[in-house]
Coordinates of C-alpha atoms in Angstrom, one line a residue:
Y103 CA 142.9 231.9 49.2
V104 CA 141.4 228.4 50.3
N105 CA 139.6 228.4 46.5
Y106 CA 142.8 229.1 44.8
C107 CA 144.5 226.3 46.8
H108 CA 142.1 224.1 46.4
E109 CA 142.3 224.3 42.3
Q110 CA 145.8 223.7 42.7
G111 CA 145.4 220.7 44.6
V112 CA 146.4 221.9 48.0
K113 CA 144.7 220.9 51.5
V114 CA 143.9 223.8 53.9
W115 CA 144.4 223.5 57.6
G116 CA 143.3 226.5 59.8
L117 CA 145.6 227.6 62.4
V118 CA 144.2 227.6 65.7
S119 CA 146.7 229.9 68.7
N120 CA 146.5 230.7 71.5
L121 CA 149.9 233.3 71.0
E122 CA 148.0 236.2 69.4
N123 CA 146.1 237.4 72.5
S124 CA 148.0 237.6 75.2
E125 CA 144.9 239.1 77.5
V126 CA 142.9 235.4 76.7
D127 CA 143.3 233.2 79.9
S128 CA 144.2 229.7 78.3
T129 CA 144.1 228.2 81.7
Y130 CA 140.5 229.3 82.2
V131 CA 139.3 228.5 78.8
L132 CA 140.5 225.1 79.1
T133 CA 139.5 224.1 82.4
H134 CA 135.6 225.1 81.9
T135 CA 133.3 223.0 80.2
S136 CA 131.2 225.3 79.2
V137 CA 133.5 228.1 77.7
R138 CA 135.7 224.7 76.0
E139 CA 132.6 223.7 74.2
N140 CA 132.0 227.1 73.1
L141 CA 135.5 227.8 71.6
V142 CA 134.9 224.0 69.7
N143 CA 131.9 224.9 68.3
Q144 CA 133.4 227.8 66.7
I145 CA 136.3 226.3 65.6
I146 CA 134.0 224.1 63.8
A147 CA 131.6 226.8 62.4
K148 CA 134.5 228.6 61.3
A149 CA 136.2 225.6 59.8
L150 CA 133.1 224.8 57.7
N151 CA 132.6 228.7 56.9
Y152 CA 135.8 228.9 55.4
N153 CA 135.5 225.4 53.6
L154 CA 138.7 224.1 55.3
D155 CA 140.4 220.6 55.2
G156 CA 141.3 220.8 58.8
V157 CA 142.5 222.5 62.0
N158 CA 145.8 222.9 63.2
I159 CA 145.8 223.3 67.2
D160 CA 148.7 225.5 68.4
F161 CA 148.6 226.0 72.5
E162 CA 151.7 226.9 74.0
A163 CA 153.1 227.7 77.3
L164 CA 150.3 226.0 79.2
S165 CA 150.8 225.2 82.6
G166 CA 151.1 221.7 84.1
E167 CA 147.6 222.5 86.0
V168 CA 145.7 222.5 82.9
G169 CA 146.9 219.4 81.1
D170 CA 143.6 217.5 81.9
G171 CA 141.6 220.3 80.9
Y172 CA 143.9 220.1 77.5
I173 CA 143.3 217.2 76.9
Q174 CA 139.3 217.0 77.2
F175 CA 139.6 219.7 74.8
I176 CA 141.7 217.7 72.0
R177 CA 138.5 214.9 72.7
E178 CA 135.7 217.0 72.4
L179 CA 137.2 218.3 68.9
S180 CA 138.6 215.8 67.6
L181 CA 135.0 214.1 67.8
K182 CA 133.4 217.1 66.3
C183 CA 136.1 217.3 63.2
D184 CA 135.5 213.8 63.0
D185 CA 131.9 214.0 62.2
N186 CA 132.5 217.2 60.0
G187 CA 135.0 215.4 58.1
L188 CA 137.7 217.8 59.1
V189 CA 141.4 216.5 59.8
L190 CA 143.0 217.7 63.2
S191 CA 146.3 218.0 63.8
V192 CA 148.6 219.3 67.2
D193 CA 151.4 221.1 67.4
N194 CA 153.5 219.9 70.2
Y195 CA 157.1 221.0 71.9
V196 CA 160.0 218.7 71.4
P197 CA 159.4 215.8 73.8
S198 CA 160.7 217.0 77.4
A199 CA 160.1 216.2 81.2
Y200 CA 158.3 219.6 81.8
T201 CA 156.1 219.4 79.2
Q202 CA 154.6 215.7 79.6
F203 CA 151.4 217.0 80.6
Y204 CA 150.5 217.6 77.0
N205 CA 150.1 213.8 77.2
R206 CA 151.1 213.2 73.2
A207 CA 150.2 209.5 73.6
E208 CA 146.5 210.3 75.0
Q209 CA 146.6 212.9 72.0
A210 CA 147.4 210.6 69.4
N211 CA 144.2 208.5 70.1
F212 CA 142.0 211.5 69.2
A213 CA 143.9 213.4 66.8
D214 CA 145.2 212.6 63.1
Y215 CA 148.3 214.0 63.3
I216 CA 150.6 215.0 66.0
I217 CA 153.0 217.7 64.8
M218 CA 156.8 218.2 66.9
M219 CA 157.9 221.4 66.2
G220 CA 161.6 220.6 66.3
Y221 CA 163.4 223.4 66.9
D222 CA 163.9 226.1 69.6
E223 CA 167.0 223.9 70.9
H224 CA 168.3 227.4 71.3
H225 CA 166.2 230.2 71.5
T226 CA 166.0 234.0 72.6
G227 CA 166.7 233.0 76.2
S228 CA 169.4 230.9 75.9
N229 CA 172.7 232.2 77.2
V230 CA 174.9 230.5 74.6
A231 CA 174.8 230.5 71.3
G232 CA 173.7 227.4 69.0
S233 CA 171.8 225.9 66.6
V234 CA 168.2 226.3 66.3
A235 CA 167.8 222.3 65.4
S236 CA 170.8 220.7 65.4
M237 CA 170.7 217.1 63.7
G238 CA 171.2 215.4 66.8
F239 CA 168.4 217.5 69.1
V240 CA 165.8 216.5 66.1
R241 CA 166.5 213.0 65.7
Q242 CA 166.6 212.6 69.6
G243 CA 163.4 214.7 69.6
I244 CA 161.5 212.4 66.8
E245 CA 162.9 209.2 68.6
D246 CA 161.2 210.1 71.9
M247 CA 157.8 211.0 70.2
L248 CA 157.7 207.7 68.4
S249 CA 158.0 206.2 71.9
M250 CA 154.7 207.7 72.4
V251 CA 152.6 208.2 68.8
P252 CA 152.4 205.8 66.5
K253 CA 154.5 206.6 63.4
E254 CA 152.3 207.5 60.5
K255 CA 150.8 210.2 62.8
V256 CA 153.9 212.2 63.4
V257 CA 154.9 214.9 61.6
N258 CA 158.1 216.7 62.1
A259 CA 158.1 220.7 61.4
I260 CA 160.9 222.1 60.2
P261 CA 162.0 226.2 61.6
L262 CA 162.5 227.8 57.8
F263 CA 164.3 230.9 60.3
T264 CA 167.8 230.5 62.2
R265 CA 169.3 233.0 64.7
V266 CA 171.7 235.4 64.9
W267 CA 173.8 235.2 68.0
A268 CA 176.1 238.1 68.9
T269 CA 178.3 237.8 71.8
D270 CA 180.5 240.5 73.3
G271 CA 183.9 240.3 75.3
N272 CA 182.5 239.6 78.4
G273 CA 180.7 236.9 77.4
N274 CA 177.0 238.6 77.0
V275 CA 174.7 237.0 74.8
E276 CA 171.8 238.7 72.4
S277 CA 170.1 236.9 69.5
F278 CA 167.5 237.5 67.0
N279 CA 165.3 235.1 64.9
A280 CA 166.3 235.7 60.9
G281 CA 164.6 233.8 58.0
M282 CA 167.0 231.9 55.8
T283 CA 167.7 234.0 53.0
E284 CA 168.1 236.9 55.4
A285 CA 170.8 235.3 57.1
R286 CA 172.8 234.0 54.2
G287 CA 172.6 238.3 53.6
Y288 CA 174.3 239.0 56.9
L289 CA 177.1 236.8 56.0
D290 CA 177.4 237.5 52.1
A291 CA 177.8 241.1 53.2
K292 CA 180.8 240.3 55.1
G293 CA 182.1 238.1 52.8
I294 CA 181.4 234.9 55.0
V295 CA 181.4 231.8 53.0
P296 CA 179.9 228.9 55.4
V297 CA 181.3 225.8 55.8
Y298 CA 178.7 222.8 57.1
D299 CA 179.3 221.8 60.8
E300 CA 179.2 218.1 61.1
A301 CA 178.1 218.5 64.4
S302 CA 175.0 219.9 63.9
G303 CA 174.2 219.1 60.0
Q304 CA 174.2 222.9 59.4
N305 CA 176.4 225.5 57.6
Y306 CA 177.9 227.8 60.3
G307 CA 179.6 231.1 59.4
E308 CA 181.0 233.8 61.8
Y309 CA 182.6 237.0 61.8
T310 CA 183.9 239.9 64.5
S311 CA 182.3 243.1 64.1
D312 CA 184.4 246.3 63.4
V313 CA 181.4 248.3 64.6
D314 CA 180.8 247.3 68.0
G315 CA 183.3 244.3 68.3
R316 CA 181.1 241.6 68.7
L317 CA 181.1 238.0 67.5
Y318 CA 178.0 237.0 65.4
Q319 CA 177.4 233.9 64.8
I320 CA 174.9 232.4 62.3

């Protein structure tokens, strides 16, 4: 895969995530120097072994207590990346008060790119239907990010998915992720032509199911 991408002039960054294995204690890893160092060394070794051009860090759902350890991890990894000619990018939530401990400004002192995950405005835990990434939500996120991070380091990640919302007569809401083609298929199957919604900057469609009576919104 990497060789093919390189033949096409495409650079490859390896994803390092804490989401795939729920048994790993991210707080423990990031707050213990020797364990953190071991992780850094393994990341660099894998990147070199697979001839990657960089690494992308996606550590989510961290607690505030791990903030200092997390930033130290980014510092230590960045030095090793520099030594080995690897690009370092770090994924971040849209800026908010409760994620301040991710310290994006300090990340930017070390990482090459600070990536804003410009989505999840409304998510599986939301009790009202709404956009995954409305234009206003994304714009505000970018502006907030630019107040902390130099513009040449900011990347806005766009979602290649939406959500299908189902609301019953009592106002109970359920939703699930759907790829863009899948979402369009739901509307096409019902003969619904989506219309452009100025407020969200997105196409919108809805229908009421004759099976369960719920209002479906995309």
